[in-house]
Short mmCIF file of N, CA and C in Angstrom, two decimals:
data_model
loop_
_atom_site.label_atom_id
_atom_site.label_comp_id
_atom_site.label_asym_id
_atom_site.label_seq_id
_atom_site.Cartn_x
_atom_site.Cartn_y
_atom_site.Cartn_z
N UNK T 200 0.83 -1.17 0.00
CA UNK T 200 0.00 0.00 0.00
C UNK T 200 0.89 1.25 0.00
N UNK T 201 0.59 2.17 -0.87
CA UNK T 201 1.38 3.39 -1.00
C UNK T 201 1.07 4.35 0.14
N UNK T 202 2.14 5.05 0.54
CA UNK T 202 1.97 6.07 1.56
C UNK T 202 1.47 7.34 0.89
N UNK T 203 0.39 7.93 1.40
CA UNK T 203 -0.10 9.15 0.76
C UNK T 203 0.92 10.28 0.89
N UNK T 204 1.07 11.02 -0.18
CA UNK T 204 1.99 12.17 -0.20
C UNK T 204 1.34 13.36 0.47
N UNK T 205 2.19 14.18 1.04
CA UNK T 205 1.69 15.40 1.65
C UNK T 205 1.18 16.32 0.56
N UNK T 206 0.10 17.04 0.79
CA UNK T 206 -0.42 17.95 -0.25
C UNK T 206 0.60 19.05 -0.55
N UNK T 207 0.65 19.40 -1.79
CA UNK T 207 1.53 20.49 -2.21
C UNK T 207 0.98 21.81 -1.69
N UNK T 208 1.88 22.74 -1.32
CA UNK T 208 1.38 24.04 -0.86
C UNK T 208 0.75 24.81 -2.02
N UNK T 209 -0.11 25.72 -1.69
CA UNK T 209 -0.74 26.57 -2.71
C UNK T 209 0.37 27.30 -3.48
N UNK T 210 0.03 27.67 -4.72
CA UNK T 210 1.03 28.29 -5.59
C UNK T 210 1.70 29.47 -4.92
N UNK T 211 0.96 30.36 -4.35
CA UNK T 211 1.61 31.48 -3.69
C UNK T 211 1.55 31.33 -2.17
N UNK T 212 0.77 30.42 -1.69
CA UNK T 212 0.69 30.15 -0.26
C UNK T 212 0.33 31.37 0.56
N UNK T 213 -0.12 32.41 -0.09
CA UNK T 213 -0.43 33.62 0.63
C UNK T 213 0.80 34.37 1.12
N UNK T 214 1.95 33.90 0.75
CA UNK T 214 3.21 34.50 1.23
C UNK T 214 3.64 35.62 0.27
N UNK T 215 3.67 36.88 0.74
CA UNK T 215 4.07 37.99 -0.15
C UNK T 215 5.50 37.83 -0.66
N UNK T 216 6.38 37.20 0.10
CA UNK T 216 7.76 36.98 -0.36
C UNK T 216 7.77 36.08 -1.59
N UNK T 217 6.90 35.07 -1.60
CA UNK T 217 6.85 34.17 -2.74
C UNK T 217 6.37 34.92 -3.97
N UNK T 218 5.35 35.76 -3.81
CA UNK T 218 4.85 36.52 -4.96
C UNK T 218 5.95 37.43 -5.50
N UNK T 219 6.66 38.09 -4.63
CA UNK T 219 7.74 38.96 -5.06
C UNK T 219 8.80 38.15 -5.79
N UNK T 220 9.13 37.01 -5.25
CA UNK T 220 10.14 36.15 -5.85
C UNK T 220 9.67 35.65 -7.22
N UNK T 221 8.40 35.33 -7.32
CA UNK T 221 7.86 34.85 -8.58
C UNK T 221 7.96 35.94 -9.65
N UNK T 222 7.67 37.18 -9.27
CA UNK T 222 7.80 38.29 -10.22
C UNK T 222 9.24 38.47 -10.66
N UNK T 223 10.15 38.33 -9.72
CA UNK T 223 11.57 38.47 -10.05
C UNK T 223 12.00 37.39 -11.02
N UNK T 224 11.52 36.16 -10.81
CA UNK T 224 11.85 35.06 -11.72
C UNK T 224 11.32 35.36 -13.11
N UNK T 225 10.07 35.81 -13.19
CA UNK T 225 9.51 36.14 -14.51
C UNK T 225 10.31 37.25 -15.18
N UNK T 226 10.75 38.24 -14.39
CA UNK T 226 11.55 39.34 -14.92
C UNK T 226 12.88 38.83 -15.47
N UNK T 227 13.53 37.94 -14.73
CA UNK T 227 14.80 37.37 -15.19
C UNK T 227 14.60 36.56 -16.45
N UNK T 228 13.54 35.75 -16.50
CA UNK T 228 13.26 34.94 -17.68
C UNK T 228 13.02 35.84 -18.89
N UNK T 229 12.25 36.92 -18.69
CA UNK T 229 12.00 37.87 -19.77
C UNK T 229 13.30 38.51 -20.25
N UNK T 230 14.16 38.91 -19.31
CA UNK T 230 15.42 39.54 -19.66
C UNK T 230 16.32 38.57 -20.43
N UNK T 231 16.39 37.32 -20.00
CA UNK T 231 17.21 36.32 -20.69
C UNK T 231 16.67 36.10 -22.10
N UNK T 232 15.35 36.05 -22.23
CA UNK T 232 14.75 35.89 -23.56
C UNK T 232 15.11 37.03 -24.49
N UNK T 233 15.08 38.25 -23.96
CA UNK T 233 15.45 39.41 -24.78
C UNK T 233 16.92 39.37 -25.18
N UNK T 234 17.77 38.97 -24.24
CA UNK T 234 19.20 38.88 -24.55
C UNK T 234 19.46 37.83 -25.62
N UNK T 235 18.75 36.71 -25.57
CA UNK T 235 18.91 35.69 -26.61
C UNK T 235 18.44 36.21 -27.96
N UNK T 236 17.33 36.95 -27.97
CA UNK T 236 16.84 37.52 -29.22
C UNK T 236 17.86 38.49 -29.81
N UNK T 237 18.47 39.33 -28.98
CA UNK T 237 19.49 40.27 -29.45
C UNK T 237 20.69 39.51 -30.00
N UNK T 238 21.11 38.45 -29.31
CA UNK T 238 22.25 37.66 -29.77
C UNK T 238 21.96 37.04 -31.13
N UNK T 239 20.74 36.56 -31.33
CA UNK T 239 20.37 35.97 -32.63
C UNK T 239 20.44 37.03 -33.72
N UNK T 240 19.94 38.25 -33.43
CA UNK T 240 20.00 39.32 -34.44
C UNK T 240 21.44 39.70 -34.78
N UNK T 241 22.29 39.74 -33.77
CA UNK T 241 23.69 40.09 -34.02
C UNK T 241 24.35 39.01 -34.87
N UNK T 242 24.11 37.75 -34.53
CA UNK T 242 24.70 36.66 -35.31
C UNK T 242 24.15 36.66 -36.74
N UNK T 243 22.86 36.91 -36.90
CA UNK T 243 22.29 36.95 -38.24
C UNK T 243 22.92 38.07 -39.05
N UNK T 244 23.15 39.23 -38.42
CA UNK T 244 23.78 40.35 -39.12
C UNK T 244 25.21 40.04 -39.52
N UNK T 245 25.90 39.23 -38.73
CA UNK T 245 27.29 38.93 -39.06
C UNK T 245 27.40 37.95 -40.21
N UNK T 246 26.28 37.32 -40.58
CA UNK T 246 26.31 36.38 -41.68
C UNK T 246 26.06 37.04 -43.03
N UNK T 247 25.70 38.32 -43.01
CA UNK T 247 25.44 39.05 -44.24
C UNK T 247 26.76 39.22 -45.00
N UNK T 248 26.73 38.92 -46.27
CA UNK T 248 27.93 39.10 -47.08
C UNK T 248 27.58 39.93 -48.30
N UNK T 249 28.55 40.51 -48.87
CA UNK T 249 28.35 41.34 -50.05
C UNK T 249 28.05 40.46 -51.25
N UNK T 250 27.28 41.00 -52.19
CA UNK T 250 27.02 40.27 -53.42
C UNK T 250 28.33 40.19 -54.20
N UNK T 251 28.49 39.18 -55.05
CA UNK T 251 29.73 39.07 -55.83
C UNK T 251 30.04 40.32 -56.64
N UNK T 252 28.99 40.94 -57.21
CA UNK T 252 29.23 42.15 -58.01
C UNK T 252 29.74 43.28 -57.12
N UNK T 253 29.13 43.45 -55.96
CA UNK T 253 29.56 44.52 -55.05
C UNK T 253 30.95 44.24 -54.52
N UNK T 254 31.22 42.99 -54.15
CA UNK T 254 32.54 42.64 -53.61
C UNK T 254 33.62 42.91 -54.65
N UNK T 255 33.30 42.71 -55.92
CA UNK T 255 34.28 42.97 -56.98
C UNK T 255 34.63 44.45 -57.06
N UNK T 256 33.70 45.32 -56.64
CA UNK T 256 33.94 46.76 -56.68
C UNK T 256 34.38 47.32 -55.34
N UNK T 257 34.69 46.45 -54.38
CA UNK T 257 35.08 46.91 -53.06
C UNK T 257 36.40 47.68 -53.14
N UNK T 258 36.53 48.66 -52.28
CA UNK T 258 37.69 49.54 -52.30
C UNK T 258 38.11 49.88 -50.87
N UNK T 259 39.37 50.22 -50.71
CA UNK T 259 39.81 50.81 -49.45
C UNK T 259 39.44 52.29 -49.52
N UNK T 260 39.15 52.87 -48.37
CA UNK T 260 38.88 54.31 -48.29
C UNK T 260 39.92 54.88 -47.33
N UNK T 261 40.92 55.60 -47.90
CA UNK T 261 42.03 56.17 -47.14
C UNK T 261 41.80 57.65 -46.90
N UNK T 262 42.16 58.11 -45.72
CA UNK T 262 42.09 59.53 -45.44
C UNK T 262 43.18 60.24 -46.24
N UNK T 263 42.85 61.36 -46.88
CA UNK T 263 43.78 62.08 -47.73
C UNK T 263 44.96 62.69 -47.00
N UNK T 264 44.84 62.88 -45.69
CA UNK T 264 45.92 63.51 -44.94
C UNK T 264 46.80 62.48 -44.24
N UNK T 265 46.16 61.47 -43.61
CA UNK T 265 46.92 60.51 -42.79
C UNK T 265 47.21 59.19 -43.49
N UNK T 266 46.48 58.89 -44.57
CA UNK T 266 46.53 57.59 -45.24
C UNK T 266 45.97 56.47 -44.38
N UNK T 267 45.27 56.79 -43.29
CA UNK T 267 44.63 55.77 -42.48
C UNK T 267 43.38 55.26 -43.20
N UNK T 268 43.05 53.99 -42.96
CA UNK T 268 41.93 53.34 -43.65
C UNK T 268 40.65 53.39 -42.83
N UNK T 269 39.53 53.65 -43.51
CA UNK T 269 38.24 53.57 -42.85
C UNK T 269 38.00 52.10 -42.50
N UNK T 270 37.67 51.83 -41.24
CA UNK T 270 37.67 50.47 -40.70
C UNK T 270 36.43 50.25 -39.85
N UNK T 271 35.69 49.15 -40.11
CA UNK T 271 34.62 48.75 -39.20
C UNK T 271 35.23 47.75 -38.23
N UNK T 272 35.12 48.05 -36.95
CA UNK T 272 35.73 47.21 -35.92
C UNK T 272 34.97 45.90 -35.73
N UNK T 273 35.72 44.82 -35.53
CA UNK T 273 35.16 43.51 -35.18
C UNK T 273 35.62 43.17 -33.78
N UNK T 274 34.75 42.51 -32.99
CA UNK T 274 35.10 42.19 -31.61
C UNK T 274 35.97 40.93 -31.52
N UNK T 275 36.27 40.51 -30.29
CA UNK T 275 37.15 39.36 -30.09
C UNK T 275 36.51 38.05 -30.54
N UNK T 276 35.20 38.04 -30.77
CA UNK T 276 34.51 36.85 -31.28
C UNK T 276 34.36 36.92 -32.80
N UNK T 277 35.02 37.88 -33.41
CA UNK T 277 34.99 38.07 -34.86
C UNK T 277 33.61 38.47 -35.36
N UNK T 278 32.88 39.22 -34.53
CA UNK T 278 31.56 39.73 -34.91
C UNK T 278 31.66 41.23 -35.15
N UNK T 279 30.88 41.75 -36.12
CA UNK T 279 30.95 43.19 -36.40
C UNK T 279 30.38 44.00 -35.25
N UNK T 280 30.97 45.17 -35.05
CA UNK T 280 30.43 46.14 -34.10
C UNK T 280 30.04 47.38 -34.90
N UNK T 281 29.40 48.32 -34.24
CA UNK T 281 29.00 49.55 -34.93
C UNK T 281 30.15 50.55 -35.02
N UNK T 282 31.25 50.28 -34.33
CA UNK T 282 32.38 51.20 -34.28
C UNK T 282 33.10 51.30 -35.63
N UNK T 283 33.22 52.52 -36.13
CA UNK T 283 33.99 52.80 -37.36
C UNK T 283 35.07 53.79 -36.98
N UNK T 284 36.27 53.56 -37.45
CA UNK T 284 37.38 54.47 -37.16
C UNK T 284 38.35 54.51 -38.33
N UNK T 285 39.24 55.44 -38.26
CA UNK T 285 40.30 55.54 -39.26
C UNK T 285 41.49 54.75 -38.69
N UNK T 286 41.73 53.58 -39.23
CA UNK T 286 42.75 52.68 -38.71
C UNK T 286 44.10 53.00 -39.34
N UNK T 287 45.11 52.91 -38.53
CA UNK T 287 46.47 53.26 -38.95
C UNK T 287 46.91 52.52 -40.22
N UNK T 288 47.55 53.26 -41.09
CA UNK T 288 48.14 52.74 -42.31
C UNK T 288 49.19 51.69 -41.92
N UNK T 289 49.39 50.59 -42.57
CA UNK T 289 48.80 50.24 -43.87
C UNK T 289 47.46 49.52 -43.72
N UNK T 290 46.69 49.58 -44.78
CA UNK T 290 45.42 48.86 -44.81
C UNK T 290 45.69 47.36 -44.89
N UNK T 291 44.73 46.57 -44.46
CA UNK T 291 44.88 45.11 -44.55
C UNK T 291 43.69 44.55 -45.33
N UNK T 292 43.73 43.28 -45.63
CA UNK T 292 42.71 42.69 -46.50
C UNK T 292 41.74 41.77 -45.75
N UNK T 293 41.47 42.03 -44.46
CA UNK T 293 40.55 41.19 -43.70
C UNK T 293 39.09 41.46 -44.06
N UNK T 294 38.83 42.47 -44.88
CA UNK T 294 37.47 42.75 -45.34
C UNK T 294 36.78 43.87 -44.60
N UNK T 295 37.13 44.09 -43.32
CA UNK T 295 36.45 45.15 -42.58
C UNK T 295 36.96 46.53 -42.97
N UNK T 296 38.01 46.59 -43.79
CA UNK T 296 38.50 47.88 -44.29
C UNK T 296 38.17 48.08 -45.77
N UNK T 297 37.38 47.19 -46.33
CA UNK T 297 36.96 47.39 -47.72
C UNK T 297 35.48 47.75 -47.74
N UNK T 298 35.15 48.63 -48.61
CA UNK T 298 33.81 49.21 -48.71
C UNK T 298 33.40 49.24 -50.17
N UNK T 299 32.13 49.24 -50.42
CA UNK T 299 31.66 49.47 -51.79
C UNK T 299 30.53 50.49 -51.74
N UNK T 300 30.35 51.14 -52.85
CA UNK T 300 29.35 52.21 -52.95
C UNK T 300 28.18 51.67 -53.77
N UNK T 301 26.98 51.80 -53.22
CA UNK T 301 25.77 51.40 -53.94
C UNK T 301 24.93 52.65 -54.21
N UNK T 302 24.47 52.78 -55.45
CA UNK T 302 23.61 53.91 -55.79
C UNK T 302 22.28 53.73 -55.08
N UNK T 303 21.80 54.78 -54.43
CA UNK T 303 20.51 54.72 -53.72
C UNK T 303 19.43 55.36 -54.58
N UNK T 304 19.51 56.65 -54.79
CA UNK T 304 18.59 57.36 -55.69
C UNK T 304 19.10 58.78 -55.88
N UNK T 305 18.82 59.32 -57.06
CA UNK T 305 19.28 60.69 -57.34
C UNK T 305 20.77 60.83 -57.13
N UNK T 306 21.17 61.76 -56.26
CA UNK T 306 22.60 62.00 -56.00
C UNK T 306 23.11 61.14 -54.84
N UNK T 307 22.25 60.34 -54.23
CA UNK T 307 22.59 59.64 -53.00
C UNK T 307 23.18 58.25 -53.22
N UNK T 308 24.17 57.96 -52.42
CA UNK T 308 24.84 56.66 -52.42
C UNK T 308 24.85 56.12 -50.99
N UNK T 309 24.98 54.82 -50.85
CA UNK T 309 25.27 54.24 -49.55
C UNK T 309 26.68 53.66 -49.62
N UNK T 310 27.41 53.78 -48.52
CA UNK T 310 28.77 53.25 -48.43
C UNK T 310 28.67 52.02 -47.52
N UNK T 311 28.92 50.85 -48.10
CA UNK T 311 28.63 49.58 -47.42
C UNK T 311 29.93 48.83 -47.13
N UNK T 312 30.05 48.34 -45.90
CA UNK T 312 31.23 47.54 -45.56
C UNK T 312 31.13 46.19 -46.26
N UNK T 313 32.19 45.81 -46.96
CA UNK T 313 32.17 44.58 -47.75
C UNK T 313 32.08 43.33 -46.89
N UNK T 314 32.55 43.39 -45.68
CA UNK T 314 32.54 42.19 -44.82
C UNK T 314 31.21 42.02 -44.09
N UNK T 315 30.68 43.09 -43.51
CA UNK T 315 29.45 42.97 -42.71
C UNK T 315 28.18 43.23 -43.52
N UNK T 316 28.30 44.03 -44.58
CA UNK T 316 27.11 44.44 -45.31
C UNK T 316 26.39 45.60 -44.64
N UNK T 317 26.99 46.20 -43.61
CA UNK T 317 26.38 47.32 -42.88
C UNK T 317 26.79 48.63 -43.54
N UNK T 318 25.94 49.64 -43.39
CA UNK T 318 26.16 50.94 -44.02
C UNK T 318 26.86 51.92 -43.10
N UNK T 319 27.70 52.76 -43.72
CA UNK T 319 28.33 53.87 -43.01
C UNK T 319 27.23 54.87 -42.66
N UNK T 320 27.20 55.32 -41.40
CA UNK T 320 26.11 56.14 -40.91
C UNK T 320 26.62 57.23 -39.99
N UNK T 321 26.01 58.41 -40.08
CA UNK T 321 26.29 59.51 -39.15
C UNK T 321 24.97 59.85 -38.47
N UNK T 322 24.57 59.04 -37.48
CA UNK T 322 23.21 59.12 -36.94
C UNK T 322 22.90 60.31 -36.06
N UNK T 323 23.90 61.02 -35.60
CA UNK T 323 23.63 62.08 -34.63
C UNK T 323 23.79 63.48 -35.20
N UNK T 324 23.75 63.59 -36.53
CA UNK T 324 23.78 64.91 -37.15
C UNK T 324 25.13 65.58 -37.12
N UNK T 325 25.14 66.90 -36.94
CA UNK T 325 26.36 67.70 -37.01
C UNK T 325 27.43 67.20 -36.04
N UNK T 326 28.65 67.10 -36.56
CA UNK T 326 29.83 66.69 -35.78
C UNK T 326 29.68 65.31 -35.14
N UNK T 327 28.88 64.46 -35.75
CA UNK T 327 28.61 63.11 -35.25
C UNK T 327 29.76 62.16 -35.58
N UNK T 328 30.09 61.31 -34.64
CA UNK T 328 30.99 60.20 -34.92
C UNK T 328 30.24 59.28 -35.89
N UNK T 329 30.94 58.65 -36.83
CA UNK T 329 30.28 57.75 -37.76
C UNK T 329 30.27 56.33 -37.20
N UNK T 330 29.27 55.57 -37.62
CA UNK T 330 29.06 54.20 -37.19
C UNK T 330 28.79 53.34 -38.40
N UNK T 331 28.75 52.03 -38.20
CA UNK T 331 28.24 51.10 -39.19
C UNK T 331 26.94 50.54 -38.62
N UNK T 332 25.89 50.55 -39.42
CA UNK T 332 24.58 50.09 -38.97
C UNK T 332 23.93 49.28 -40.08
N UNK T 333 22.92 48.47 -39.69
CA UNK T 333 22.14 47.79 -40.72
C UNK T 333 21.63 48.84 -41.69
N UNK T 334 21.70 48.55 -42.96
CA UNK T 334 21.28 49.51 -43.98
C UNK T 334 19.76 49.66 -43.96
N UNK T 335 19.29 50.92 -43.98
CA UNK T 335 17.85 51.16 -44.00
C UNK T 335 17.47 52.35 -44.90
N UNK T 336 18.45 52.96 -45.56
CA UNK T 336 18.16 54.03 -46.50
C UNK T 336 17.78 55.37 -45.89
N UNK T 337 17.93 55.51 -44.57
CA UNK T 337 17.63 56.79 -43.93
C UNK T 337 18.71 57.82 -44.28
N UNK T 338 18.39 59.12 -44.20
CA UNK T 338 19.36 60.16 -44.57
C UNK T 338 20.71 60.03 -43.85
N UNK T 339 20.72 59.52 -42.63
CA UNK T 339 21.98 59.37 -41.89
C UNK T 339 22.93 58.40 -42.59
N UNK T 340 22.40 57.55 -43.48
CA UNK T 340 23.22 56.57 -44.19
C UNK T 340 23.43 56.93 -45.66
N UNK T 341 22.98 58.08 -46.06
CA UNK T 341 23.12 58.50 -47.46
C UNK T 341 24.26 59.50 -47.59
N UNK T 342 24.99 59.38 -48.69
CA UNK T 342 26.18 60.20 -48.92
C UNK T 342 26.20 60.65 -50.37
N UNK T 343 26.73 61.84 -50.61
CA UNK T 343 27.08 62.22 -51.98
C UNK T 343 28.60 62.14 -52.06
N UNK T 344 29.08 61.56 -53.13
CA UNK T 344 30.52 61.43 -53.34
C UNK T 344 30.91 62.39 -54.44
N UNK T 345 31.73 63.36 -54.11
CA UNK T 345 32.17 64.35 -55.08
C UNK T 345 33.63 64.07 -55.41
N UNK T 346 33.89 63.78 -56.69
CA UNK T 346 35.26 63.52 -57.11
C UNK T 346 36.04 64.82 -57.16
N UNK T 347 37.21 64.80 -56.53
CA UNK T 347 38.10 65.97 -56.53
C UNK T 347 39.30 65.75 -57.45
N UNK T 348 39.30 64.62 -58.17
CA UNK T 348 40.40 64.27 -59.06
C UNK T 348 41.47 63.47 -58.34
N UNK T 349 42.27 62.75 -59.10
CA UNK T 349 43.39 61.95 -58.59
C UNK T 349 42.95 60.93 -57.55
N UNK T 350 41.69 60.43 -57.67
CA UNK T 350 41.20 59.41 -56.75
C UNK T 350 40.68 59.96 -55.43
N UNK T 351 40.73 61.29 -55.24
CA UNK T 351 40.24 61.90 -54.00
C UNK T 351 38.74 62.18 -54.11
N UNK T 352 38.03 61.93 -52.99
CA UNK T 352 36.59 62.17 -52.94
C UNK T 352 36.24 62.90 -51.66
N UNK T 353 35.18 63.68 -51.73
CA UNK T 353 34.56 64.27 -50.55
C UNK T 353 33.26 63.48 -50.36
N UNK T 354 33.04 62.95 -49.15
CA UNK T 354 31.83 62.20 -48.83
C UNK T 354 30.97 63.07 -47.92
N UNK T 355 29.84 63.53 -48.45
CA UNK T 355 28.97 64.45 -47.71
C UNK T 355 27.72 63.70 -47.26
N UNK T 356 27.41 63.79 -45.97
CA UNK T 356 26.31 63.05 -45.36
C UNK T 356 24.96 63.69 -45.64
N UNK T 357 23.95 62.87 -45.87
CA UNK T 357 22.61 63.35 -46.18
C UNK T 357 21.85 63.94 -45.01
N UNK T 358 22.15 63.53 -43.79
CA UNK T 358 21.45 64.06 -42.61
C UNK T 358 22.03 65.41 -42.19
N UNK T 359 23.34 65.48 -42.09
CA UNK T 359 23.98 66.69 -41.55
C UNK T 359 24.49 67.63 -42.62
N UNK T 360 24.63 67.17 -43.87
CA UNK T 360 25.26 67.93 -44.95
C UNK T 360 26.72 68.23 -44.63
N UNK T 361 27.29 67.50 -43.66
CA UNK T 361 28.71 67.64 -43.33
C UNK T 361 29.50 66.52 -43.99
N UNK T 362 30.82 66.66 -44.01
CA UNK T 362 31.68 65.73 -44.72
C UNK T 362 32.40 64.78 -43.78
N UNK T 363 32.63 63.57 -44.27
CA UNK T 363 33.39 62.57 -43.53
C UNK T 363 34.79 63.12 -43.29
N UNK T 364 35.27 63.01 -42.04
CA UNK T 364 36.56 63.58 -41.66
C UNK T 364 37.26 62.66 -40.67
N UNK T 365 38.55 62.87 -40.53
CA UNK T 365 39.33 62.22 -39.49
C UNK T 365 39.89 63.31 -38.60
N UNK T 366 39.78 63.10 -37.28
CA UNK T 366 40.25 64.12 -36.35
C UNK T 366 41.75 63.97 -36.12
N UNK T 367 42.50 64.93 -36.64
CA UNK T 367 43.96 64.94 -36.44
C UNK T 367 44.60 63.62 -36.78
N UNK T 368 45.46 63.16 -35.90
CA UNK T 368 46.10 61.86 -36.11
C UNK T 368 45.48 60.79 -35.23
N UNK T 369 44.27 61.07 -34.68
CA UNK T 369 43.56 60.07 -33.89
C UNK T 369 42.85 59.11 -34.84
N UNK T 370 42.17 58.12 -34.28
CA UNK T 370 41.40 57.18 -35.11
C UNK T 370 39.95 57.62 -35.26
N UNK T 371 39.60 58.79 -34.71
CA UNK T 371 38.22 59.25 -34.75
C UNK T 371 37.79 59.61 -36.17
N UNK T 372 36.73 58.93 -36.64
CA UNK T 372 36.10 59.26 -37.93
C UNK T 372 34.74 59.87 -37.61
N UNK T 373 34.46 61.02 -38.18
CA UNK T 373 33.23 61.75 -37.85
C UNK T 373 32.85 62.65 -39.03
N UNK T 374 31.72 63.35 -38.90
CA UNK T 374 31.36 64.34 -39.92
C UNK T 374 31.62 65.73 -39.36
N UNK T 375 32.11 66.60 -40.23
CA UNK T 375 32.47 67.97 -39.86
C UNK T 375 32.14 68.88 -41.04
N UNK T 376 32.08 70.19 -40.81
CA UNK T 376 31.81 71.09 -41.93
C UNK T 376 32.76 70.82 -43.10
N UNK T 377 32.21 70.78 -44.29
CA UNK T 377 33.02 70.50 -45.48
C UNK T 377 34.01 71.63 -45.72
N UNK T 378 35.22 71.25 -46.15
CA UNK T 378 36.24 72.25 -46.47
C UNK T 378 37.25 71.59 -47.40
N UNK T 379 38.27 72.36 -47.76
CA UNK T 379 39.32 71.81 -48.63
C UNK T 379 40.43 71.16 -47.81
N UNK T 380 40.23 71.01 -46.52
CA UNK T 380 41.20 70.36 -45.64
C UNK T 380 41.36 68.90 -46.05
N UNK T 381 42.59 68.42 -46.15
CA UNK T 381 42.84 67.03 -46.55
C UNK T 381 42.22 66.01 -45.59
N UNK T 382 41.97 66.39 -44.33
CA UNK T 382 41.36 65.46 -43.38
C UNK T 382 39.91 65.15 -43.74
N UNK T 383 39.35 65.93 -44.68
CA UNK T 383 37.98 65.73 -45.14
C UNK T 383 37.93 65.18 -46.56
N UNK T 384 39.08 64.70 -47.04
CA UNK T 384 39.16 64.10 -48.37
C UNK T 384 39.62 62.67 -48.22
N UNK T 385 39.08 61.81 -49.08
CA UNK T 385 39.34 60.37 -48.96
C UNK T 385 39.72 59.79 -50.32
N UNK T 386 40.74 58.96 -50.31
CA UNK T 386 41.16 58.25 -51.52
C UNK T 386 40.38 56.95 -51.62
N UNK T 387 39.93 56.64 -52.82
CA UNK T 387 39.18 55.39 -53.02
C UNK T 387 39.82 54.64 -54.17
N UNK T 388 40.50 53.54 -53.83
CA UNK T 388 41.16 52.69 -54.83
C UNK T 388 40.84 51.24 -54.52
N UNK T 389 40.64 50.42 -55.55
CA UNK T 389 40.43 48.98 -55.31
C UNK T 389 41.68 48.32 -54.79
#
C-alpha cells in the first residue's frame, strides 16, 4: 500500500515573499529571452555578405591627410560592431576595411562595408561620430561622393550635410563642416 503524499502548498501560499520572488523570476526569464533575441539578431547580421558584383567593386577608403583606412571594428569573437574608425596605415585585407558604394537614388549613395554588409552612418547629425549600422536608406546613411580628381573624394552626409573627416592623427572618424582640408578628403582605390 502506497503512503499518501503530503499535499503540495498553494502556488503562492499567501506568502508575499513568494509573490515577489515569482515576479523576479519572470523578470529574469523575460530579460534572458530578450538577450537571446538580441544575440540571434547580431549573429544573423554577421552572416550578411556582399554580393559578388559589389565585392568585386570593393575599395579601401584612405584619409587624404593621414593615409589611415576607414575600418569597421570587429570584436574578439569576430563579430561586427558599430564602431567605425580611421585605422592606422597600412590597410589590410581582412574585409572590414573594404567598402563598396551602392547607388541609392538621385545623388545619394550608400557606403557599405564589404565584410558585414552594414552601411556607413552619421546618426547624430552635425559633428557626429560615424558608425556602421544595418542599412535602411535613412538620410543618416546617405552620402554624396564628389570627385576631386586623382582618386580623391569628398563624402557628404545626407542628414547633416557635413563631410566625412578624421580628427587629427587620432582614429576618430566623424562628420564635420566640409572644407578643402585634406582630413575631409578620402582616396578610393580597389
